[in-house]
Each structure stands twice: as structure tokens, then as C-alpha cells.
PDB file of C-alpha atoms in Angstrom:
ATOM      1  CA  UNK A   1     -20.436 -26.809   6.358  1.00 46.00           C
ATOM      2  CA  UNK A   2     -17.448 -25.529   4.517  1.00 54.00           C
ATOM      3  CA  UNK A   3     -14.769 -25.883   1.856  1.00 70.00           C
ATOM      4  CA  UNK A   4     -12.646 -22.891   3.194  1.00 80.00           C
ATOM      5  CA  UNK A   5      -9.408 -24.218   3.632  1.00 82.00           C
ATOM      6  CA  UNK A   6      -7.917 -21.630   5.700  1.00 87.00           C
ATOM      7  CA  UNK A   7     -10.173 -18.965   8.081  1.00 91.00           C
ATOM      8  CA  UNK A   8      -8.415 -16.588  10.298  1.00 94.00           C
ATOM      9  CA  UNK A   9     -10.419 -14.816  12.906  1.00 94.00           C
ATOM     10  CA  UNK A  10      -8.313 -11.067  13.387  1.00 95.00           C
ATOM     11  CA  UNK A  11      -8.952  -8.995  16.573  1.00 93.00           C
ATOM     12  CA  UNK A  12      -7.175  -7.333  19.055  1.00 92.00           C
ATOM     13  CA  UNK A  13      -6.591  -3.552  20.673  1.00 92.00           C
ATOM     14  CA  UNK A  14      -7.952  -0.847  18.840  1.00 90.00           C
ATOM     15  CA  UNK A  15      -4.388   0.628  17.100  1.00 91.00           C
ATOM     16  CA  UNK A  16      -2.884  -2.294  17.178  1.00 93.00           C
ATOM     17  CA  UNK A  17      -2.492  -2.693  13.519  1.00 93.00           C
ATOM     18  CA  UNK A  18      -5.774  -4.666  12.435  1.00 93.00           C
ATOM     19  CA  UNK A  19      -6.223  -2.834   9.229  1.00 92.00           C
ATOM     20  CA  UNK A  20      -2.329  -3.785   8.408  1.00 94.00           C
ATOM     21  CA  UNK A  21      -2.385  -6.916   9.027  1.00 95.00           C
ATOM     22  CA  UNK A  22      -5.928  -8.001   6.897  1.00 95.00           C
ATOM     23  CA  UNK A  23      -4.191  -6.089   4.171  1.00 94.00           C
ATOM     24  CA  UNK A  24      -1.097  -8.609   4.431  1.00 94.00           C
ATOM     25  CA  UNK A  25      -4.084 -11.517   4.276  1.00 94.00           C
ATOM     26  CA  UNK A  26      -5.730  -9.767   1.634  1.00 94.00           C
ATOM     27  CA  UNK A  27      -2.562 -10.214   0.130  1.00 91.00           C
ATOM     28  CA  UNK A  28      -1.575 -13.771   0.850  1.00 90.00           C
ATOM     29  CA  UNK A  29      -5.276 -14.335  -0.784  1.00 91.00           C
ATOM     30  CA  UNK A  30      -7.657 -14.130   1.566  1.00 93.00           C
ATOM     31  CA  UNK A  31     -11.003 -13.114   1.555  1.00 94.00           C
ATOM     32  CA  UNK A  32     -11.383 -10.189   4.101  1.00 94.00           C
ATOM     33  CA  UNK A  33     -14.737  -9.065   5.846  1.00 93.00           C
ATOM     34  CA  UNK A  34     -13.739  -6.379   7.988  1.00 91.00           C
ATOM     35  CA  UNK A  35     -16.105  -5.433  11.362  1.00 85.00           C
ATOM     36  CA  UNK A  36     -19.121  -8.175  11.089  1.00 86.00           C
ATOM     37  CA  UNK A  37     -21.146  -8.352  14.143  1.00 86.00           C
ATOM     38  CA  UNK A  38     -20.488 -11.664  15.833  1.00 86.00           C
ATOM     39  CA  UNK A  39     -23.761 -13.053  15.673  1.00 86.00           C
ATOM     40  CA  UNK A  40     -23.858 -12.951  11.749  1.00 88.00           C
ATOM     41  CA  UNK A  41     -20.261 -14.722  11.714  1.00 89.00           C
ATOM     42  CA  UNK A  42     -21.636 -18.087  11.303  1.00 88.00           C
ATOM     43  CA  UNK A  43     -23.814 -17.562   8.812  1.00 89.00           C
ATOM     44  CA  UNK A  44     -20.974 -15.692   6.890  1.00 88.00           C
ATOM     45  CA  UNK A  45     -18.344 -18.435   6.887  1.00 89.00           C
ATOM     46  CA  UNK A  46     -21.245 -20.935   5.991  1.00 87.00           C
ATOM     47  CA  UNK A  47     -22.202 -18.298   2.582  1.00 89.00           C
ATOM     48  CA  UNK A  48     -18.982 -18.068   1.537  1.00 88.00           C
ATOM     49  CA  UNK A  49     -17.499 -21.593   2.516  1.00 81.00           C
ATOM     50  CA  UNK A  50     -19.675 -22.381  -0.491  1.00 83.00           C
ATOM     51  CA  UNK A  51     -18.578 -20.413  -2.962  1.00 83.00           C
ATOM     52  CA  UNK A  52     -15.894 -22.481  -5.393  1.00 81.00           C
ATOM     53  CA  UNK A  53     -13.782 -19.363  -5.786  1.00 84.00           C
ATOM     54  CA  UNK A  54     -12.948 -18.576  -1.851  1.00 88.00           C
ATOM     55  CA  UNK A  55     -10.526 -20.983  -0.298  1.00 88.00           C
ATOM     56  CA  UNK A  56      -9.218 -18.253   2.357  1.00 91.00           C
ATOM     57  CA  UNK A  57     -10.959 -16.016   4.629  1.00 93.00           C
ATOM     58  CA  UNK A  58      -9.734 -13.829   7.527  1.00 94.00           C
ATOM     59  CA  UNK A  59     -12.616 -11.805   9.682  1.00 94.00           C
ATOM     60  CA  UNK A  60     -11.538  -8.693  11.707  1.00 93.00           C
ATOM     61  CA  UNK A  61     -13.859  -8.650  15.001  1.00 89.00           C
ATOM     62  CA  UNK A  62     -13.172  -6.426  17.572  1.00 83.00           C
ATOM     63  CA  UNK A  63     -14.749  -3.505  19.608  1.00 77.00           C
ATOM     64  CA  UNK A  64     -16.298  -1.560  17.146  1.00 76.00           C
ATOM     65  CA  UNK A  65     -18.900  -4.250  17.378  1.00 72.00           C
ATOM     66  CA  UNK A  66     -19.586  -2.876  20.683  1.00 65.00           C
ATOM     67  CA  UNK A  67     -22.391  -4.311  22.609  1.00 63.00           C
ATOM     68  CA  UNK A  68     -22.723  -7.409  19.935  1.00 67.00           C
ATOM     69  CA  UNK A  69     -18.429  -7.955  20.996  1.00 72.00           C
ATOM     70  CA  UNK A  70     -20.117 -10.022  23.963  1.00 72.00           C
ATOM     71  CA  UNK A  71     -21.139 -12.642  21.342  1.00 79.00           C
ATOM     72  CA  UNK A  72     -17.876 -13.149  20.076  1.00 85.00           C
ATOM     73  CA  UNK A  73     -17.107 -16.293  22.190  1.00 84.00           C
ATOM     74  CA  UNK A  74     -20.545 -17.998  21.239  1.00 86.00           C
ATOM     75  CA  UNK A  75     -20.018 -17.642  17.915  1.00 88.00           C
ATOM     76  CA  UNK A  76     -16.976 -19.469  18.014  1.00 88.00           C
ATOM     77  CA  UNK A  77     -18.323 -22.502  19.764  1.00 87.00           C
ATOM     78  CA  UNK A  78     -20.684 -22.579  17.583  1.00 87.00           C
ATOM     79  CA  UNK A  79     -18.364 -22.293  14.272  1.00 88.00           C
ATOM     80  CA  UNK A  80     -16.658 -25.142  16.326  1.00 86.00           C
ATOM     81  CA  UNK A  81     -19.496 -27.404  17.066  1.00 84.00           C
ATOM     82  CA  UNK A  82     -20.065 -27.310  12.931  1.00 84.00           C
ATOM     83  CA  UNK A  83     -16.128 -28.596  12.552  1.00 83.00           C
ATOM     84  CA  UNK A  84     -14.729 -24.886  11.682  1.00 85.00           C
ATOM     85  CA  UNK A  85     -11.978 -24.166  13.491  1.00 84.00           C
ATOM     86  CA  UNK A  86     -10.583 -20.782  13.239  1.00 88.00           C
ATOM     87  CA  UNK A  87      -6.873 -19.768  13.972  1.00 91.00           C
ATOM     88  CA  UNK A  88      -7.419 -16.343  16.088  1.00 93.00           C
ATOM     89  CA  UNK A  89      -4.764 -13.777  15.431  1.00 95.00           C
ATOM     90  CA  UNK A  90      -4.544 -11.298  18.410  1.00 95.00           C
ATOM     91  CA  UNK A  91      -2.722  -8.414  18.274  1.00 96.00           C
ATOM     92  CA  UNK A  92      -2.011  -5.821  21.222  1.00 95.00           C
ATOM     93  CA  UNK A  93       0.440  -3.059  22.097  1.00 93.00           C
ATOM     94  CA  UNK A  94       1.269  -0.831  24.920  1.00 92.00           C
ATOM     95  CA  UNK A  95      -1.245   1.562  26.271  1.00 89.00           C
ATOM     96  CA  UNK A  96       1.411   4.366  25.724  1.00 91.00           C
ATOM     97  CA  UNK A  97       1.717   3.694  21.686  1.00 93.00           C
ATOM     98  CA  UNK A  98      -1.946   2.763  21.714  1.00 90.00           C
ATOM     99  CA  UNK A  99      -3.185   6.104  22.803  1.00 87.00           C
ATOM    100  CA  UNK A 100      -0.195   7.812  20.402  1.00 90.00           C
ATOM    101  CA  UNK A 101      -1.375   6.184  17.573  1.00 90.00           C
ATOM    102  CA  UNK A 102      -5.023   6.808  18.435  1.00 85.00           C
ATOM    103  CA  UNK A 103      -4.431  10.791  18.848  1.00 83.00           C
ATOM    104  CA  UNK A 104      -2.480  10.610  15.063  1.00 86.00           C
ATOM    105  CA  UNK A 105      -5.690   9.074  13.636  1.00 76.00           C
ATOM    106  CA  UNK A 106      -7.471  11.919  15.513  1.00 77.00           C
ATOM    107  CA  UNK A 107     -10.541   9.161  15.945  1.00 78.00           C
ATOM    108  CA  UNK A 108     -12.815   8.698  19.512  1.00 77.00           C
ATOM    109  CA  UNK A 109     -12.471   5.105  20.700  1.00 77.00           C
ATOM    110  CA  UNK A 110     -15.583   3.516  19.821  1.00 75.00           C
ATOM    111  CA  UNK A 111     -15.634   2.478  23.652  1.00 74.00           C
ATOM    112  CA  UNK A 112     -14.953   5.769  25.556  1.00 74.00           C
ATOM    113  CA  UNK A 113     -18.616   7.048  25.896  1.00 67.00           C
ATOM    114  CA  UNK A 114     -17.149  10.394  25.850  1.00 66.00           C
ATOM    115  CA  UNK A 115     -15.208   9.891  28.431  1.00 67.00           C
ATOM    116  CA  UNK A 116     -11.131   9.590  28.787  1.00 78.00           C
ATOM    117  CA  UNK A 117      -8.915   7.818  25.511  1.00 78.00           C
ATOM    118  CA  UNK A 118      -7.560   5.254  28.598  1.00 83.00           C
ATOM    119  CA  UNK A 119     -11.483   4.899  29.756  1.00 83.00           C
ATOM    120  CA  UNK A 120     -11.636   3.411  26.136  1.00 81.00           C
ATOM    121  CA  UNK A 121      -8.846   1.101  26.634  1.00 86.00           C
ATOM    122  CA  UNK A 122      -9.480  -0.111  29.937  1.00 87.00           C
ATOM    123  CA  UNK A 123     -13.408  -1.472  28.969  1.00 85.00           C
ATOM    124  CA  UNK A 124     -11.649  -2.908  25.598  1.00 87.00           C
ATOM    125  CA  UNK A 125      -8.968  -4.845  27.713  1.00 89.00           C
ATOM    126  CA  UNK A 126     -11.615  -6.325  29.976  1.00 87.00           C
ATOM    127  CA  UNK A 127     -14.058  -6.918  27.002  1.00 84.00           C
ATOM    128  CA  UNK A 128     -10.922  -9.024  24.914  1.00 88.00           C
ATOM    129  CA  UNK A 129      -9.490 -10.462  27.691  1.00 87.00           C
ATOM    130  CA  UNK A 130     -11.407 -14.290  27.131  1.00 87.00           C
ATOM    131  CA  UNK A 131     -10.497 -13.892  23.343  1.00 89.00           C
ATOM    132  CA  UNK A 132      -7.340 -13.120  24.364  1.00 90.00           C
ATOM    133  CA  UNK A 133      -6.702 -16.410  25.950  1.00 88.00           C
ATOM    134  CA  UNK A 134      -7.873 -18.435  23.174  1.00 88.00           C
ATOM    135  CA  UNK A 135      -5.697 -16.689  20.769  1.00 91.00           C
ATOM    136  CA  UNK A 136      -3.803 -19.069  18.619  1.00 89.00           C
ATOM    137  CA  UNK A 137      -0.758 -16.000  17.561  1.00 91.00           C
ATOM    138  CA  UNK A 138      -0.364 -12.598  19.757  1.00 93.00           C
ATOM    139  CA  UNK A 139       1.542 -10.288  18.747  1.00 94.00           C
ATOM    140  CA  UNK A 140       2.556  -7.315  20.523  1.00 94.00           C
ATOM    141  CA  UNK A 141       2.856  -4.236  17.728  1.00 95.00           C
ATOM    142  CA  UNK A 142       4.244  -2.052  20.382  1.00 93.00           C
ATOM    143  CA  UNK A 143       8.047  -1.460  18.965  1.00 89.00           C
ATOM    144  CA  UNK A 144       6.766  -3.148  15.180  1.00 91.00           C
ATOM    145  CA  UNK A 145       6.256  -0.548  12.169  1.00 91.00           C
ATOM    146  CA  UNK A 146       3.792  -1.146   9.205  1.00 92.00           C
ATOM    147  CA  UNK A 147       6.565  -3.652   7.678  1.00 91.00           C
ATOM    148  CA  UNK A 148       7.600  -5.496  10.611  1.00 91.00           C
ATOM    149  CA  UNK A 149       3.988  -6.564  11.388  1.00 93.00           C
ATOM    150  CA  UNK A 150       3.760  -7.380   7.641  1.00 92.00           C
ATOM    151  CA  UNK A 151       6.722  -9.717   8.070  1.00 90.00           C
ATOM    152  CA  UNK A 152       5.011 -11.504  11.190  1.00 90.00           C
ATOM    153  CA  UNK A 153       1.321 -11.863   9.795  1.00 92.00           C
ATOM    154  CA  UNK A 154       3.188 -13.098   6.545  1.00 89.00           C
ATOM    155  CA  UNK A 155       5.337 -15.768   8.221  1.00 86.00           C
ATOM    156  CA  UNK A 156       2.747 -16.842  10.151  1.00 87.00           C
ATOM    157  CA  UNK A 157      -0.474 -17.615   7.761  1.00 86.00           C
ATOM    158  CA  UNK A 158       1.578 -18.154   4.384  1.00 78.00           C
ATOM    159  CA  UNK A 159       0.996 -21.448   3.102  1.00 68.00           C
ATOM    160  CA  UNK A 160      -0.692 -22.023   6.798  1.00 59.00           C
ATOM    161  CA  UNK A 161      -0.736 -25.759   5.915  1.00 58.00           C
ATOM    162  CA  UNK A 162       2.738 -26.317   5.161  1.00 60.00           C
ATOM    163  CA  UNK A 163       3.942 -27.592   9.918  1.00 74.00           C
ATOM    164  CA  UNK A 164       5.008 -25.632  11.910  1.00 82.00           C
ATOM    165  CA  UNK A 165       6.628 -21.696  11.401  1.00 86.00           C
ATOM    166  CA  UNK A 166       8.501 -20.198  13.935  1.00 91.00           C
ATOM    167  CA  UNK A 167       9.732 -16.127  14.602  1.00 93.00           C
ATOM    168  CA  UNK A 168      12.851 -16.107  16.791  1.00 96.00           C
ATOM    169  CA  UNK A 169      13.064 -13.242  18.791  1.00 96.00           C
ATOM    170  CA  UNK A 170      16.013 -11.732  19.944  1.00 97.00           C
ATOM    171  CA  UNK A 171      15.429  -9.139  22.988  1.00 97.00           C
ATOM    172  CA  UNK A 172      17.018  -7.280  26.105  1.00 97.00           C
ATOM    173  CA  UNK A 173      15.565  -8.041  29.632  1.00 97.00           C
ATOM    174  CA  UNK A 174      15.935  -4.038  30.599  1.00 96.00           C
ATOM    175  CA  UNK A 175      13.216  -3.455  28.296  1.00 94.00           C
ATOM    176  CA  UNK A 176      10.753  -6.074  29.498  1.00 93.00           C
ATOM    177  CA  UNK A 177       9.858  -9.344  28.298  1.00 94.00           C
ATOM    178  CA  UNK A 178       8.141  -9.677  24.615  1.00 92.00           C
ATOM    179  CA  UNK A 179       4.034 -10.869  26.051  1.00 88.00           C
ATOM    180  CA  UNK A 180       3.508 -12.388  22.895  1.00 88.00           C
ATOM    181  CA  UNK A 181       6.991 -15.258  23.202  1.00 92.00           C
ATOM    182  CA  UNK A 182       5.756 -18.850  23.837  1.00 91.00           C
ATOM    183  CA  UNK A 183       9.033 -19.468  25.078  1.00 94.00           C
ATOM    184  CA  UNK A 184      11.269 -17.397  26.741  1.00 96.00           C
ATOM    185  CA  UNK A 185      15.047 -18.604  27.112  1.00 97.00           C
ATOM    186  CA  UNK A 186      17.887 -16.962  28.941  1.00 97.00           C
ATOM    187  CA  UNK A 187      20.948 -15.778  27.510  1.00 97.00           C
ATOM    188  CA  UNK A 188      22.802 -13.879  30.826  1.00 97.00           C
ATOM    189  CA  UNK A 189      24.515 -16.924  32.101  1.00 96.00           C
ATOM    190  CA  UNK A 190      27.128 -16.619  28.670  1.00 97.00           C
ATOM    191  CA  UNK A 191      29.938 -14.106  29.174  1.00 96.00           C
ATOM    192  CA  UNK A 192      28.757 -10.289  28.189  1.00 97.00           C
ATOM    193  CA  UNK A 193      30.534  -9.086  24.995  1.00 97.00           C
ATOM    194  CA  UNK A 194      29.820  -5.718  26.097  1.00 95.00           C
ATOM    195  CA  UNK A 195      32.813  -5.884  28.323  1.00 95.00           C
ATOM    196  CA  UNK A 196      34.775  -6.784  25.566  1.00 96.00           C
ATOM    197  CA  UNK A 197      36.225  -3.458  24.569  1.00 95.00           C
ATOM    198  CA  UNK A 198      36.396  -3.616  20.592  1.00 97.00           C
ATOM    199  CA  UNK A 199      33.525  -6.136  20.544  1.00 97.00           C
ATOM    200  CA  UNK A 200      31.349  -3.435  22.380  1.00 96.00           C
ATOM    201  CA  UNK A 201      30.049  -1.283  19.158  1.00 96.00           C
ATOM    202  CA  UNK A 202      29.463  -4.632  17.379  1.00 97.00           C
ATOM    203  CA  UNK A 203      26.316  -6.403  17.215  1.00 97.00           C
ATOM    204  CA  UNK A 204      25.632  -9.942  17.554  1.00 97.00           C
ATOM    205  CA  UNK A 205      25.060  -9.847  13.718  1.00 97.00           C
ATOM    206  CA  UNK A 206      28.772  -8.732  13.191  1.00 97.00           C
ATOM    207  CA  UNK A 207      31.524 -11.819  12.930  1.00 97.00           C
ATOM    208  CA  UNK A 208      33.064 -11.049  15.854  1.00 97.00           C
ATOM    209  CA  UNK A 209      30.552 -10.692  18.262  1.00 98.00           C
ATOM    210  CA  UNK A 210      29.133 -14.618  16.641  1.00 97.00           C
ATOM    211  CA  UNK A 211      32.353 -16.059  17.277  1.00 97.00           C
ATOM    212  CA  UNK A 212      32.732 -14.739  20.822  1.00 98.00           C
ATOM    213  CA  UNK A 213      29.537 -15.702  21.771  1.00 98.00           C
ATOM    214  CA  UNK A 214      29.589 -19.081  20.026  1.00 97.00           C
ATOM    215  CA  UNK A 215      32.579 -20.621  21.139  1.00 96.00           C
ATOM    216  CA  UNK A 216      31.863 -20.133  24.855  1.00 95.00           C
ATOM    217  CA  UNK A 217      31.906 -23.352  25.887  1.00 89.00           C
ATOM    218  CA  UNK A 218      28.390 -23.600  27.014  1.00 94.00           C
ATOM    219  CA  UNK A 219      26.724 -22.001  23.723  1.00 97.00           C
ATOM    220  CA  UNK A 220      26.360 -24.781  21.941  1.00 96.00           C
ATOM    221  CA  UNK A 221      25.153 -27.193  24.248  1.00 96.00           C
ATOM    222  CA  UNK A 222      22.583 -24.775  24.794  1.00 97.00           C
ATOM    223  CA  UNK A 223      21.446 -24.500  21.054  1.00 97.00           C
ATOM    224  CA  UNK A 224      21.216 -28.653  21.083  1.00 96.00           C
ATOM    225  CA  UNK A 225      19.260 -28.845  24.126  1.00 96.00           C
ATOM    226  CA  UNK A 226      16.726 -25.989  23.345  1.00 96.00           C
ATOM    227  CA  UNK A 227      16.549 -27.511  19.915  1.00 95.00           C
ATOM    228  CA  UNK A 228      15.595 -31.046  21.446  1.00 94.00           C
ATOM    229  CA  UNK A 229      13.125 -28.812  23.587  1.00 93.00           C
ATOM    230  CA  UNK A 230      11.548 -27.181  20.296  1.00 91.00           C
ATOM    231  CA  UNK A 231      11.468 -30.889  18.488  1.00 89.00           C
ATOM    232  CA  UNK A 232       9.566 -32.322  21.194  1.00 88.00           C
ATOM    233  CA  UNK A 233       6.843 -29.690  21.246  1.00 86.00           C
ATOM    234  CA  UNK A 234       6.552 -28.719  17.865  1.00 83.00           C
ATOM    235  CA  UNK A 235       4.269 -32.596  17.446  1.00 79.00           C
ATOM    236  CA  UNK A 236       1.958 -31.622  20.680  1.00 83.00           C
ATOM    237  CA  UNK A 237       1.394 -28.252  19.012  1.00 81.00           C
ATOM    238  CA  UNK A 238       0.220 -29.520  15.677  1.00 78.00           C
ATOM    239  CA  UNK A 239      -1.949 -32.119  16.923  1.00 78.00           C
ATOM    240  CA  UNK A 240      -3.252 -29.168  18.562  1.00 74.00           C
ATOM    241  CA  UNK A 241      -3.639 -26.924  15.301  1.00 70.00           C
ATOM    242  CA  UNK A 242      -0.846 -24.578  16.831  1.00 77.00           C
ATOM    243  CA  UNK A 243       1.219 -24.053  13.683  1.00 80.00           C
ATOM    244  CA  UNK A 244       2.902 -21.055  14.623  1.00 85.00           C
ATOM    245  CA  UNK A 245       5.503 -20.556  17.339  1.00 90.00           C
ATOM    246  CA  UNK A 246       7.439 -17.767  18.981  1.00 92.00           C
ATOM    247  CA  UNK A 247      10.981 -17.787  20.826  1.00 96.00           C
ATOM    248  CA  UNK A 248      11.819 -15.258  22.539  1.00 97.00           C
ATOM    249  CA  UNK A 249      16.147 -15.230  23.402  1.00 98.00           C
ATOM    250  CA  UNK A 250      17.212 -12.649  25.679  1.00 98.00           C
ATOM    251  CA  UNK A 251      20.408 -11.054  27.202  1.00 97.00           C
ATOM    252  CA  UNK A 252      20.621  -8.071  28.757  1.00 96.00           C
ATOM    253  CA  UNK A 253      20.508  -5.295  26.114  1.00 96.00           C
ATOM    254  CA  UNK A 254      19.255  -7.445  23.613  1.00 96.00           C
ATOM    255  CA  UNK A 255      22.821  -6.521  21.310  1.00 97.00           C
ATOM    256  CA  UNK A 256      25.313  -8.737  21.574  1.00 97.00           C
ATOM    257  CA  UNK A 257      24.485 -12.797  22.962  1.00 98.00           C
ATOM    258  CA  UNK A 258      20.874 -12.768  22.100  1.00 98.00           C
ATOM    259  CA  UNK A 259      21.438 -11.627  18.462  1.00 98.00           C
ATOM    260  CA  UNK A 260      23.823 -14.135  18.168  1.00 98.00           C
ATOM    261  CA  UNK A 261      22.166 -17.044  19.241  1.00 98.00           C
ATOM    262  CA  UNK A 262      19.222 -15.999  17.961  1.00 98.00           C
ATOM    263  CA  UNK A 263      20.747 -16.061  14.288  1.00 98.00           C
ATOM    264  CA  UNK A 264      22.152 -19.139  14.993  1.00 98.00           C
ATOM    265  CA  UNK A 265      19.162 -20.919  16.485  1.00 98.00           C
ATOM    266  CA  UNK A 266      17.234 -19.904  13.749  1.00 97.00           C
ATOM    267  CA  UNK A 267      19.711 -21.573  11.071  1.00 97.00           C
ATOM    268  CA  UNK A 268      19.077 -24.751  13.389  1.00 96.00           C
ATOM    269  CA  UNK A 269      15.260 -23.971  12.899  1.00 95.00           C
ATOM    270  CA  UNK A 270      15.430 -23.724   9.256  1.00 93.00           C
ATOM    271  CA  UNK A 271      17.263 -27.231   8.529  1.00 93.00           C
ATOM    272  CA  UNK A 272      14.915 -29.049  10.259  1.00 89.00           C
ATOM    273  CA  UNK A 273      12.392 -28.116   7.688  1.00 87.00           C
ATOM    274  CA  UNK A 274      10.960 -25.143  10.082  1.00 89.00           C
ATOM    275  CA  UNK A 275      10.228 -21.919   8.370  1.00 88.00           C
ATOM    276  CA  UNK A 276      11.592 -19.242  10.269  1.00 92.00           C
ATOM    277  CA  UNK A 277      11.702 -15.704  11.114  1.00 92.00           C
ATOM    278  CA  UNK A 278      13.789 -13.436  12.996  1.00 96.00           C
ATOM    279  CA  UNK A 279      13.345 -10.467  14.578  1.00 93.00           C
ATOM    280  CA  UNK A 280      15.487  -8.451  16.962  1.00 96.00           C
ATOM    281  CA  UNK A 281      13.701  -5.849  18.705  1.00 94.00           C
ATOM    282  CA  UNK A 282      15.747  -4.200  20.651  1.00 94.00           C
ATOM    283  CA  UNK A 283      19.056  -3.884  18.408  1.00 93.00           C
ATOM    284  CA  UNK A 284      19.805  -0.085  17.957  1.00 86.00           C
ATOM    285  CA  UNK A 285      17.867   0.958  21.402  1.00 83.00           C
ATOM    286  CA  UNK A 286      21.038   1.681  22.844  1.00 73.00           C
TER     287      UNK A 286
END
């Protein structure tokens, strides 16, 4: 049906950042359609799957669509049952920054019917919540700026074909699990640097703070058993077309151990041929 190479279904919460990240796409060389109905989505991919000078294309679908949204999920089978696969790129954020950055655009949510901002968030939840699940990358935009989210859709879909990618997450527990990790590991059981009163203004990206938290005696048996844990999903997820994984390492301020580790789990990552991102997003909360 097609010679694309590479298609990348966008969607997500309206304010999320869709707009930012088909402009990194654009950028990585992708052929962007922005806001097609759902029904016509087959018939696009099949036009321009034939053209000799589109490898790449990424569609943003989402709410705007309004009553033809309920489609969405059709569509895809159907895509499927003709051997396209698309990677879905979901991205969501807190109602509290969704609404923020809603009011700054000064736009109506194309869902509210007049009605409350949250009205407009609420139907869009329930309307994306089976896309949701079949999301092949979430990420949540809540705490990203413009650049950050650049840095995630670019890790993630450059050279898409090239195994598996990773983002490793550093993060504090007080401020809530990340909802877009696909794994989630555990950092309180090492000894708190933050009692440590000249390591305490440091940051798990100073010396110090690395060498403290490395050479506790159960640090790096837990880098060489989470890195076993990585190597034996990473095949299941590519036989599965998941090419994109992220780890989420947390401690409890998301400063000192899980900045660390996450550093050096990363560097573990990236010589076993994984390409790898980090991101801490909770350093400088405090």
C-alpha cells in the first residue's frame, strides 16, 4: 500500500504541545498533515505512500476533529489490516498547566460547547482515553518547556529504525510519579545525601554527590541487575515495534541518588549500543 518508511500518528490533550512536537518531525524530515479527519486518514497515507519523494510522515489527530475523533480507532485497524503500522505519539499534561496554557492562547476548547475550560477537558479525556492505551510513546509535557519536548520527540523518532532509544528519567517521589515511565525503579533504600551536611547543596550531577551515592555498597549491584532487567526486555519490545523506552529513577527529592544513578545508568545504556537521553525533572524544585 505504501513505501513510507516511517509514519507517526501525533495526538494527545489539547495544550499539550502538538504543534511543537510536529515541528521537531517536520524537522527530522517528515511530512506533516496537521488536523485530518480520521476517516480520510487512510486514503492519505495510501496518496502519499506513493509519492517517491516522501519517506516520513507524522499526522496530528486529535479533538479538533470533533465528532469525526470517534473514527480514530477504525481508521487505525484499518491502516493495520493494509500492513501500516503507525507508532502513536501521545502527549498529555496536567489539567492545571493545561488550562494555563489554554487561557495564554486566549482560544475556546474546541470541546467545551460554551460551557466551562475543565468541561472541555473532561469530554477530551474520555474521548482519548482508547488512543491513549494504544499509544506507543506518552509523554507528559506538564514540567517540559518548548526545548525539553523537542529533546524527547527528537530522541525518540530520529533515525526511528536504528533499536531501541531510551530517556532516563531522574525524579522525586514528593512530586508524584512521571505517568509517562515504562519503568519505575526505586532509589530510597540507598543512604540520603541530603543528610550529608556539605553534600546537601550538591546535586547528584556534582562529583561528590556521584561518589557518595556510588560507592554505597548496594549501588552497583543495582545498576547490573536493572541493566540485565532492561537487556531482557529491550528484544520483547522490538519484536513488538516498541522502539522507544522510558525509565523513570526516583529518590525522594529527585536531587541527590536519583541524579546520580540516573547519569550513571544512562552511561550503562549508551555502551550497549542504546541511544539515550536524560532528563531530570525535578532538579532545582527545591
Amino acid at each position: 500500500m505504501t513505501q513510507l518508511s516511517q509514519f507517526v500518528l501525533v495526538t494527545g490533550m489539547t495544550g499539550a504541545g502538538r504543534g511543537s512536537a510536529a515541528k521537531v518531525l517536520e524537522k527530522l524530515g517528515y511530512y506533516v498533515i496537521d488536523n485530518i479527519p480520521p476517516e480520510l486518514l487512510p486514503g492519505a497515507v495510501e496518496t502519499i505512500g506513493k509519492s517517491d519523494e516522501i519517506e516520513k510522515l507524522a499526522v496530528v489527530v486529535d479533538a479538533r476533529s470533533r465528532g469525526f475523533f470517534a473514527g480514530l480507532v477504525d481508521a487505525l485497524e484499518s491502516l493495520r489490516d493494509s500492513g501500516v503500522n503507525p507508532r502513536i505519539l501521545y502527549l498529555e499534561a496536567s489539567d492545571e498547566v493545561l488550562v494555563r496554557r489554554q487561557e495564554a492562547a486566549r482560544r475556546p476548547h474546541p470541546l467545551s460547547h460554551e460551557g466551562r475550560l475543565m468541561d472541555g477537558f473532561d469530554r477530551e479525556r474520555e474521548l482519548l482515553r482508547n488512543i491513549r492505551g494504544m499509544a506507543d510513546i506518552v509523554v507528559d509535557t506538564t514540567t517540559l518547556n518548548v526545548h525539553q519536548l523537542g529533546q524527547r520527540v527528537h530522541a525518540a523518532f530520529e533515525d526511528a529504525d536504528s533499536g531501541m532509544r531510551a530517556s532516563v528519567m531522574s525524579f522525586g517521589f514528593k512530586y508524584g510519579i512521571p505517568i509517562d515511565a515504562d519503568m519505575v525503579a526505586d532509589l530510597r533504600f540507598l543512604p540520603n545525601p541530603y543528610w550529608v551536611e556539605q553534600l546537601r547543596p550538591l546535586s547528584g550531577l556534582d562529583e561528590p554527590v556521584k561518589e557518595y551515592v556510588l560507592r554505597q555498597p548496594r549501588a552497583e549491584e543495582f545498576l547490573e541487575q536493572y541493566e540485565k532487567l532492561v537487556a531482557l526486555l529491550t528484544g520483547g519490545y522490538l519484536n513488538e515495534d516498541k522502539h522507544f523506552l522510558t525509565i523513570a529513577i526516583g529518590c525522594t527529592g529527585g536531587r541527590h541518588r536519583s541524579v546520580a544513578m540516573s547519569e550513571a545508568f544512562a552511561d550503562r545504556l549508551r555502551a550497549q549500543g542504546v541511544r539515550t537521553l536524560v532528563v531530570h525533572r525535578d532538579l532545582g524544585r527545591e
